[in-house]
XYZ file of C-alpha atoms in Angstrom:
514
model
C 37.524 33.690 15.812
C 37.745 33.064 19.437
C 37.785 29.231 19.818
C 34.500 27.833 21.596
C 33.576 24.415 22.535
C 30.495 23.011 23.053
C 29.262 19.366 23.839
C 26.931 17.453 21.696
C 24.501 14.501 22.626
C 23.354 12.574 19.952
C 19.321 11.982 19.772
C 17.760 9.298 17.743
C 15.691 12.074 15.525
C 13.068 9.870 13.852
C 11.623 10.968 10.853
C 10.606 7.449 9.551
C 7.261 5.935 8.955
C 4.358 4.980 6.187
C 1.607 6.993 4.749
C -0.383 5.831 1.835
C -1.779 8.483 0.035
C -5.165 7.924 -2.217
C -8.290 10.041 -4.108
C -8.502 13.733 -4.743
C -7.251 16.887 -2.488
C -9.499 18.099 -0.182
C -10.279 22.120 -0.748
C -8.849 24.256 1.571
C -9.999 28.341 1.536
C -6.774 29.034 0.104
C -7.545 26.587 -2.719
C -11.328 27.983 -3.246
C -9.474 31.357 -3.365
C -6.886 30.562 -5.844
C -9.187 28.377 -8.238
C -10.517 31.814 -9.827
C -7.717 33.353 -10.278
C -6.034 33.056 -14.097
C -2.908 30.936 -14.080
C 0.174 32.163 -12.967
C 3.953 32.412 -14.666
C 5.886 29.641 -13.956
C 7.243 29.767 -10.355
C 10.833 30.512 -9.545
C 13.330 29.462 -7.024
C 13.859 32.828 -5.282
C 17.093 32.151 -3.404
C 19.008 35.041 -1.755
C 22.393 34.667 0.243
C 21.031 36.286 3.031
C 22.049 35.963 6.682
C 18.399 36.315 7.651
C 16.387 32.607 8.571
C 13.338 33.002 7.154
C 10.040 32.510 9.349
C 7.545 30.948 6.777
C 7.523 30.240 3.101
C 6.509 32.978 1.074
C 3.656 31.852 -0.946
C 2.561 34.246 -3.627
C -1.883 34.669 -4.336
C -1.235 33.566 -7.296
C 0.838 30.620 -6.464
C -1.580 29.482 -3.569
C -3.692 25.893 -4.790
C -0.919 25.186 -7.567
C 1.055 22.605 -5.913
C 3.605 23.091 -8.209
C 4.676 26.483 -7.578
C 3.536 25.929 -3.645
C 6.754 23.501 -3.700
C 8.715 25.834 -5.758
C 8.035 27.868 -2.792
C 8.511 25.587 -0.052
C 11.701 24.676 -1.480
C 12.901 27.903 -1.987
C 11.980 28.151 2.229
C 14.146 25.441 2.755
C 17.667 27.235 0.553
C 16.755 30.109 1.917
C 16.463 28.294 5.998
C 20.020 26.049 4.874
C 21.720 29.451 3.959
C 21.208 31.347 6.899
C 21.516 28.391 8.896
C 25.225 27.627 7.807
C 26.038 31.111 7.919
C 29.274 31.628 10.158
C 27.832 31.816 13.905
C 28.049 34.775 16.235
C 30.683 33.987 18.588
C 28.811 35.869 21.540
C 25.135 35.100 20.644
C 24.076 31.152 19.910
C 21.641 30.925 17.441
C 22.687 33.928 15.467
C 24.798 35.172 12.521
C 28.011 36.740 12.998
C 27.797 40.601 12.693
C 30.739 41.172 10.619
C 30.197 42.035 7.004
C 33.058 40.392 5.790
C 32.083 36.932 6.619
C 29.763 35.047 5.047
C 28.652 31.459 4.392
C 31.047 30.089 1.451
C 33.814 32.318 1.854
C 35.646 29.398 3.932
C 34.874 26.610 5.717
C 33.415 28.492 9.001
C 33.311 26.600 12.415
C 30.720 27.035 14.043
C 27.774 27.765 11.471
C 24.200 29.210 13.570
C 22.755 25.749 13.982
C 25.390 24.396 15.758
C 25.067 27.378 18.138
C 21.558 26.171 18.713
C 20.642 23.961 22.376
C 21.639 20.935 22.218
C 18.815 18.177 23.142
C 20.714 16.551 26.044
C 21.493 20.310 27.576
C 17.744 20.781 27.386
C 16.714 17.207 29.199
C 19.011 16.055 31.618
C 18.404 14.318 35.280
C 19.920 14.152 38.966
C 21.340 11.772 40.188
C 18.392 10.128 41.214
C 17.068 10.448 37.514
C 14.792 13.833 38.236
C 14.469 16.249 35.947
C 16.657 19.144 35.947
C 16.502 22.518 34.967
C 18.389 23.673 31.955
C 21.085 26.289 31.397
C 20.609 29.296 30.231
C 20.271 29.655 26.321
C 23.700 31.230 25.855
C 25.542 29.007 28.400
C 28.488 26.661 28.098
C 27.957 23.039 29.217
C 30.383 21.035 30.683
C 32.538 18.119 29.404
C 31.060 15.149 30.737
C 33.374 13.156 33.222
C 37.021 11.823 31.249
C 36.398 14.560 28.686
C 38.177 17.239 30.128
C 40.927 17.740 27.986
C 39.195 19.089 24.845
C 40.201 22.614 25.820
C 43.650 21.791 24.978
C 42.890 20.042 21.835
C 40.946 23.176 21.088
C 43.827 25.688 21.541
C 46.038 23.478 19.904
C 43.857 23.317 16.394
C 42.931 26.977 16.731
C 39.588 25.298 16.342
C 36.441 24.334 18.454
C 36.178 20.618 19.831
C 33.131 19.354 20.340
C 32.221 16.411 22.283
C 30.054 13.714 21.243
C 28.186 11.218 24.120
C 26.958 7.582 22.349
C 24.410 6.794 25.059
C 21.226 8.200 25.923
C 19.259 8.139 28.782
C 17.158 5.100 27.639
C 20.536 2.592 27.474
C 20.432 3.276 23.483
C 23.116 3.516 21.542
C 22.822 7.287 20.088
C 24.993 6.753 16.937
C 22.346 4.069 15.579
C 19.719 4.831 13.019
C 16.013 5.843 14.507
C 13.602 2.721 14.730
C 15.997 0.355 13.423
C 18.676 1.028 16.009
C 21.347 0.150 13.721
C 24.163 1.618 12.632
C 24.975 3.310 9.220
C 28.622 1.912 8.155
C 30.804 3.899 5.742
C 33.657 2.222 3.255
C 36.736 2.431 5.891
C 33.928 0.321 8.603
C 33.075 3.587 10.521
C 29.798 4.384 12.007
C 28.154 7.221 10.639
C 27.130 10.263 13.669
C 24.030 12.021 14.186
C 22.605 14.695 16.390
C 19.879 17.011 17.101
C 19.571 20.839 18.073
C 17.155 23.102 18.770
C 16.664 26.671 18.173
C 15.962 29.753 20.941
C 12.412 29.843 19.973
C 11.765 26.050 20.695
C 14.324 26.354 23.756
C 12.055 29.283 25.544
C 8.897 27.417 24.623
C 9.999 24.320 26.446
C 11.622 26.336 29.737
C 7.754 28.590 29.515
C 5.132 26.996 27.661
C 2.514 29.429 26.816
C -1.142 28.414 26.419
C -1.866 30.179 22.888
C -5.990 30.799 23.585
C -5.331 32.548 27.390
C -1.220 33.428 26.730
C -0.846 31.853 30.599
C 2.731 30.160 31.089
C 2.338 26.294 31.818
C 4.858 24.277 33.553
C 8.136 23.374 31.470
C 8.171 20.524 29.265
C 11.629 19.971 30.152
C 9.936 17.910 32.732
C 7.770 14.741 31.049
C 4.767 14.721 33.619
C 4.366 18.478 32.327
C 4.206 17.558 28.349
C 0.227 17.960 27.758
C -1.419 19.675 25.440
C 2.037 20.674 23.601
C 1.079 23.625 21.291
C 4.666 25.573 19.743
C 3.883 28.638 18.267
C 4.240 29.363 14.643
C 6.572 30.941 12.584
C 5.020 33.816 10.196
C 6.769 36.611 8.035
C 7.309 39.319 10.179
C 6.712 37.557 13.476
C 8.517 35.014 15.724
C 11.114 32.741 13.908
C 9.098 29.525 15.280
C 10.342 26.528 16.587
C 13.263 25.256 14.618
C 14.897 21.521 15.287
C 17.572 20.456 13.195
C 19.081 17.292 12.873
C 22.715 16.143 11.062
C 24.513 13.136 10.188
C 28.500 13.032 10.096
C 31.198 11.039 9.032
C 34.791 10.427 10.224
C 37.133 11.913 7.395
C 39.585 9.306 6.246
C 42.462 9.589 4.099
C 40.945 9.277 0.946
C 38.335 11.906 1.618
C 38.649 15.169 0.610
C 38.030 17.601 3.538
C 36.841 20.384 0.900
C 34.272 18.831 -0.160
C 32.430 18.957 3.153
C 31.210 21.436 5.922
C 33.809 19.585 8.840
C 34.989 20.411 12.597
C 36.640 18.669 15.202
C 35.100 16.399 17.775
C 36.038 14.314 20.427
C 33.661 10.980 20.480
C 32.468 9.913 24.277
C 31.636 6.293 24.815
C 30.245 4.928 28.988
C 32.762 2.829 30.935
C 31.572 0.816 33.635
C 31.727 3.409 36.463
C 28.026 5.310 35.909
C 28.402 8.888 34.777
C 32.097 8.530 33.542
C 33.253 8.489 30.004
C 36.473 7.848 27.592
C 36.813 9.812 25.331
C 38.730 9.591 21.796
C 41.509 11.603 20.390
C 40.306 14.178 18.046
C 38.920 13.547 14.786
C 37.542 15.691 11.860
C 34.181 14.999 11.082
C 32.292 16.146 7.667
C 28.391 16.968 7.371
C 27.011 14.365 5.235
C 23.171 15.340 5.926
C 21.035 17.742 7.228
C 17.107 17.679 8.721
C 15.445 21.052 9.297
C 11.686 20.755 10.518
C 10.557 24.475 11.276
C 6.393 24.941 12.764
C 5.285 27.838 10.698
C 1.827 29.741 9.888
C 1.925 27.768 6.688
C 2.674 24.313 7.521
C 1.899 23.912 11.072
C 2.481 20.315 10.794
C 5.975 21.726 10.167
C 7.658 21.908 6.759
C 10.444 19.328 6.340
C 13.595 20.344 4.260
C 16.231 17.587 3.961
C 19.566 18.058 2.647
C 22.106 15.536 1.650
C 26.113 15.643 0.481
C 26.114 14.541 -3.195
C 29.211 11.765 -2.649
C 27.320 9.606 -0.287
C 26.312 6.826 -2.692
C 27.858 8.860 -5.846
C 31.956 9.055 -6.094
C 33.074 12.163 -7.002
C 33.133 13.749 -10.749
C 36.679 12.262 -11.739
C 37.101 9.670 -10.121
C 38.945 7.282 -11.566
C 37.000 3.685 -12.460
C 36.075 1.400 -9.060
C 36.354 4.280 -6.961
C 33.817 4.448 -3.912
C 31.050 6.649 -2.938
C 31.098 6.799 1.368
C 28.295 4.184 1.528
C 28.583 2.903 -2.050
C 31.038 -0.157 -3.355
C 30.170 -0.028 -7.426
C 32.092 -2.653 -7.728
C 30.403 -5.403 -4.984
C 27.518 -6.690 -6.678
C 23.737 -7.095 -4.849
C 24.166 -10.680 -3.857
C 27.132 -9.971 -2.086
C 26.409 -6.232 -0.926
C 22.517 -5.909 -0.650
C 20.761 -2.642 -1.009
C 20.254 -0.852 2.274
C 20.791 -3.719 3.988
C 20.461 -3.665 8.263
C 23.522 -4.965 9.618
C 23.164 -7.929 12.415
C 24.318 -6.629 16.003
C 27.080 -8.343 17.324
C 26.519 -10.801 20.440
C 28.376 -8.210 22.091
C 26.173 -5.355 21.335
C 27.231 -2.394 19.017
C 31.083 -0.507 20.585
C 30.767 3.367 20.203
C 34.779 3.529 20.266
C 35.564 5.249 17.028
C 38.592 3.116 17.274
C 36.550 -0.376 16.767
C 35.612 -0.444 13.080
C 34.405 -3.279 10.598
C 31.786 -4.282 13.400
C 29.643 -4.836 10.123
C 29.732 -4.791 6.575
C 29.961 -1.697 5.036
C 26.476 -0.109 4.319
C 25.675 -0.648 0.559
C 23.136 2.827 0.002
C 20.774 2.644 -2.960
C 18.794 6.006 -2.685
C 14.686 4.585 -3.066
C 12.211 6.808 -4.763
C 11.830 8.669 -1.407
C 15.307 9.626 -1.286
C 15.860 11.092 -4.677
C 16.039 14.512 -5.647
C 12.792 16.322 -6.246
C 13.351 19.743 -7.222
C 14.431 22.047 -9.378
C 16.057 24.592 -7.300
C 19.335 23.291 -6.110
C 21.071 24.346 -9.580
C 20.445 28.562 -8.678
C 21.127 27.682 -5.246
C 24.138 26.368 -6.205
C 25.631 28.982 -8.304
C 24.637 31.497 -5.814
C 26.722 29.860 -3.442
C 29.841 29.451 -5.734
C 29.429 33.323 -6.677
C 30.915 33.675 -3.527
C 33.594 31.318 -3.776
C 33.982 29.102 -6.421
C 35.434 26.458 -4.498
C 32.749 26.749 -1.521
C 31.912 23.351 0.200
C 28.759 24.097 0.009
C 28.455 23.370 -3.779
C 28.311 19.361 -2.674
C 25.300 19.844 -0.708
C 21.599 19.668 -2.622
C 18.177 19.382 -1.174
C 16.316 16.405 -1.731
C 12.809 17.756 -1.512
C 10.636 19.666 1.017
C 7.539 18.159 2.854
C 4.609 20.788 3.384
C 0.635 20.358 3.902
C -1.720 21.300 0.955
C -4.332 21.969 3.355
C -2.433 23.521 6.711
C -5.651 24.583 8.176
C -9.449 22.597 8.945
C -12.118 24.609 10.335
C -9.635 27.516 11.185
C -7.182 24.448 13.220
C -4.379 22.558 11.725
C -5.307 19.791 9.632
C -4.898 16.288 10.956
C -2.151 14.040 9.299
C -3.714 11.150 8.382
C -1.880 7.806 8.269
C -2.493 6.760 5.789
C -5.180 9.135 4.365
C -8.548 7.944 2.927
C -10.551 9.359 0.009
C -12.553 11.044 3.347
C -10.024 12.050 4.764
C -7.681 13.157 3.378
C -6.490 16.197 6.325
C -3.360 17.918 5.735
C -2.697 16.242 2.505
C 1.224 16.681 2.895
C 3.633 16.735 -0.500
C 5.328 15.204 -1.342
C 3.878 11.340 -0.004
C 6.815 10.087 0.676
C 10.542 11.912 1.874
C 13.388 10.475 3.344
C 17.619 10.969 3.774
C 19.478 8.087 2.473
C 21.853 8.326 5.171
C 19.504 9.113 7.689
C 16.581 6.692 6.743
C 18.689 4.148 5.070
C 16.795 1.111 6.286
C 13.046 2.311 5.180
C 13.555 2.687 1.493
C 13.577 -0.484 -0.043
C 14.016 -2.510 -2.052
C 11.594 -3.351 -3.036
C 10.758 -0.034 -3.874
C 7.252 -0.880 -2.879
C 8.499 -0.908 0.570
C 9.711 2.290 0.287
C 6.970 4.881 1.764
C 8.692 7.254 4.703
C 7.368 10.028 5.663
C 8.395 12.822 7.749
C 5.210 14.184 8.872
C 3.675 11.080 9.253
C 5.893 9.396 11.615
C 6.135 12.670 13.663
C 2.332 12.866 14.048
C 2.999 10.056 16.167
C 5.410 11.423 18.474
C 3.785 11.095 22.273
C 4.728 11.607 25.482
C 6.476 9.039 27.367
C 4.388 9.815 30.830
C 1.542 11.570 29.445
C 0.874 9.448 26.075
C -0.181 13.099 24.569
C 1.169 14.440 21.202
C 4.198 16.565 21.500
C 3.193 18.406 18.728
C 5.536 16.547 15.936
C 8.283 16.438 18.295
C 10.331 13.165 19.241
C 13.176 15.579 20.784
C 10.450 16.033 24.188
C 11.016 12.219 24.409
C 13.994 13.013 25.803
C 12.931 14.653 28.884
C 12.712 13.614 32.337
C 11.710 11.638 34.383
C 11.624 8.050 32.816
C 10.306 5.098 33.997
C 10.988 1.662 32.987
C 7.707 1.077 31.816
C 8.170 3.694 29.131
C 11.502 2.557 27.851
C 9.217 -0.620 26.961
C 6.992 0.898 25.886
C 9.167 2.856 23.467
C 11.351 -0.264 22.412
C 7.897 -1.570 22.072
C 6.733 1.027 19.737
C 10.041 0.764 17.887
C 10.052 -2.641 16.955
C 6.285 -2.383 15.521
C 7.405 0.375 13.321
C 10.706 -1.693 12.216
C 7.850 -4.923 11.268
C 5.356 -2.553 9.686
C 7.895 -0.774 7.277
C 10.337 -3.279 6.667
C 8.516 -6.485 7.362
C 10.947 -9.792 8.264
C 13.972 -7.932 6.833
C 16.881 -9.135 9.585
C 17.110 -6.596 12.674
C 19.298 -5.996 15.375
């Protein structure tokens, strides 16, 4: 494969806050529909290695007002979305699957997959000089290394492989590499920050360059400037229509010695950290990196409050089948006990502030991860899944992924609109009435989940039903990636530190923050 590079900014991707969820479901049609029909079979996981993303969860008649089999379904949406998604990328076409018939996901370790193809959410919003708001690239276009980067190319010809790069700060002075909310970093075993970032797919990408009002189908102005993000409105995906928008968000970690490289989806990267001149950047040596999570949120017909698929890699607080006794998971010591290593503890910022060099390690303790009640695995489809993928290769890195669970509303649709999302819901009002209550990534939420478990209520939809503009103060229709647009004003970056540290009290109360 001809190598490519492409440069990465990493977006604090929230998908963090509380929803308590009380009294009985509200009836949707659907529901009224499916209460007179006779029961079903049991549902299936209907998992196919196909190529193809799907638009929308199939949902069977039969299936529709058993929640049961409406997960099965959902889940089977989000296999079926990670397969195609980490099938080996066209190398002429971002966001699509490479033509040739005699590649497919599993066979090897492909770099790039389709979602890395996808627009990255700093070459969508990006500014002048003067901090204006500037017109992104075309979809299939190249960026440009930032400033002091410039030498990836060679690393990339070198490896035979891409090199990405990877920028620490965002526009708002935050450190990208820290968790969402908390603004604290996730440390592995060896003292390493964990790495995250966000994409976005062509359908999302053309709906914020030519917003289309869905009653009159007029273009709007482009969201990629903030005074234009009102009434935000992406269309859905539906089987046999547009794909919908599609954001996706991973988490990485730097591959030591003691890791083994086949047990994760990895590439190359180059990590860029500020210096003091404005615009200019070191940037590290190369590094190989390996996927240790994976957000998908995709705005279909049935869950226009988007369905929310999270994947996680299955050493992250688990050492591998094998190991030998007092081995380590990445974020896991087995061996330090609680009053020594506390359960998803947030680590205190240094006086200095948190160092994006990759070099500077042990800035905190290593992150002890107890996976809460949120964070554990909720269905029963990642064993099919799983064999499907090692049909192709037995010794596929994808075996040591597994979904955690899918969130999806009950009730998509109120009086022919989408439902609210109520937080938290009331015997009322209960609107979408998303399953399940409570999701989150360990390694992507670590902070949110307890203990006490009691603590421990995230929720994808919920928190992104709070995602505003930072000019406008209007919904962005679930999306915290249109925070990143410009212009920004001071007053909004305080009013989004604001914002953050209220979440921070009400979830995890006077637990120590940065």
């Amino acid at each position: 494969m001809k190598p490519t590079i492409k440069y990465i900014a990493i977006v604090a991707f929230a998908v963090i806050c509380v929803i308590a969820w009380n009294g009985s479901r509200q009836m949707s049609p659907n529901t009224e529909a499916a209460s007179t029909q006779a029961p079903s079979l049991a549902p299936t996981c209907n998992i196919v290695l196909s190529s193809a993303v799907p638009h929308d969860a199939n949902i069977p008649q039969a299936d529709k007002g058993n929640p049961t089999a409406e997960q099965i379904d959902f889940d089977t949406f989000s296999w079926n979305s990670f397969i195609a998604l980490n099938w080996p990328a066209d190398p002429n076409n971002n966001g699509k699957p490479d033509p040739d018939p005699n590649k497919k996901i599993g066979l090897q370790d492909y770099s790039p997959v389709v979602w890395e193809t996808y627009k990255e959410s700093y070459a969508v919003f990006s500014a002048d000089a003067k901090g204006n708001p500037v017109r992104p690239a075309s979809w299939n276009s190249s960026p440009q290394p930032p400033p002091g980067c410039g030498s990836n190319a060679d690393y990339a010809k070198k490896l035979n492989q891409p090199v990405r790069v990877i920028k620490n700060i965002s526009k708002d002075g935050l450190n990208e590499f820290l968790e969402a909310f908390v603004m604290a970093p996730l440390i592995d075993q060896k003292g390493a920050f964990a790495r995250y970032e966000i994409l976005v797919n062509q359908d999302e990408f053309q709906h914020i360059m030519n917003p289309a009002n869905p009653l009159t189908g007029l273009i709007r102005p482009p969201l990629w400037d903030s005074r234009n993000q009102k009434n935000v409105n992406f269309p859905v995906g539906r089987v046999g229509g547009p794909e919908g928008p599609i954001e996706v968000k991973a988490a990485w970690k730097i591959l030591g010695p003691k890791d083994d490289p086949s047990h994760y989806h990895s590439e190359w990267i180059q990590i860029a950290w500020p210096t003091n001149n404005p615009g200019s950047y070191k940037c590290s040596e190369p590094m190989r990196v390996g996927l240790i999570a994976l957000h998908i949120a995709h705005k279909t017909f049935n869950a226009p409050q988007w369905a929310w698929s999270t994947f996680e890699q299955i050493e992250n607080y688990t050492p591998p089948a094998g190991s030998p006794p007092g081995a380590k998971a990445s974020f896991s010591n087995p061996d330090c006990p609680p009053a020594t290593c506390p359960p998803n503890q947030i680590p205190t910022q240094p006086a200095s502030g948190w160092n994006g060099d990759p070099s500077v390690l042990n800035q905190g303790p290593p992150t002890q991860v107890v996976p809460g009640k949120s964070a554990r695995v909720q269905t029963s489809c990642n064993d099919q899944a799983i064999q499907l993928l090692k049909s192709v290769n037995p010794n596929t890195v994808w075996q040591y992924y597994r979904l955690v669970s899918t969130q999806w509303p009950q009730d998509p649709y109120c009086s022919g609109k989408p439902c609210p999302v109520y937080n938290p819901p009331t015997l009322a009002h209960q609107g979408a009435n998303q399953l399940p209550v409570n999701l989150a990534n360990s390694v992507i939420e670590t902070y949110f989940m307890g203990p006490p478990e009691s603590r421990d209520k995230p929720s994808c939809m919920a928190c992104h039903n709070g995602a505003q503009g930072l000019i406008t103060n209007q919904p962005l229709d679930f999306s915290f990636a249109l925070q990143e647009a410009y212009p920004i004003t001071n007053s909004s970056i305080r009013a989004l530190r604001t914002q953050r540290r209220a979440m921070v009290q009400k979830l995890i109360g006077n637990q120590s923050r940065p």
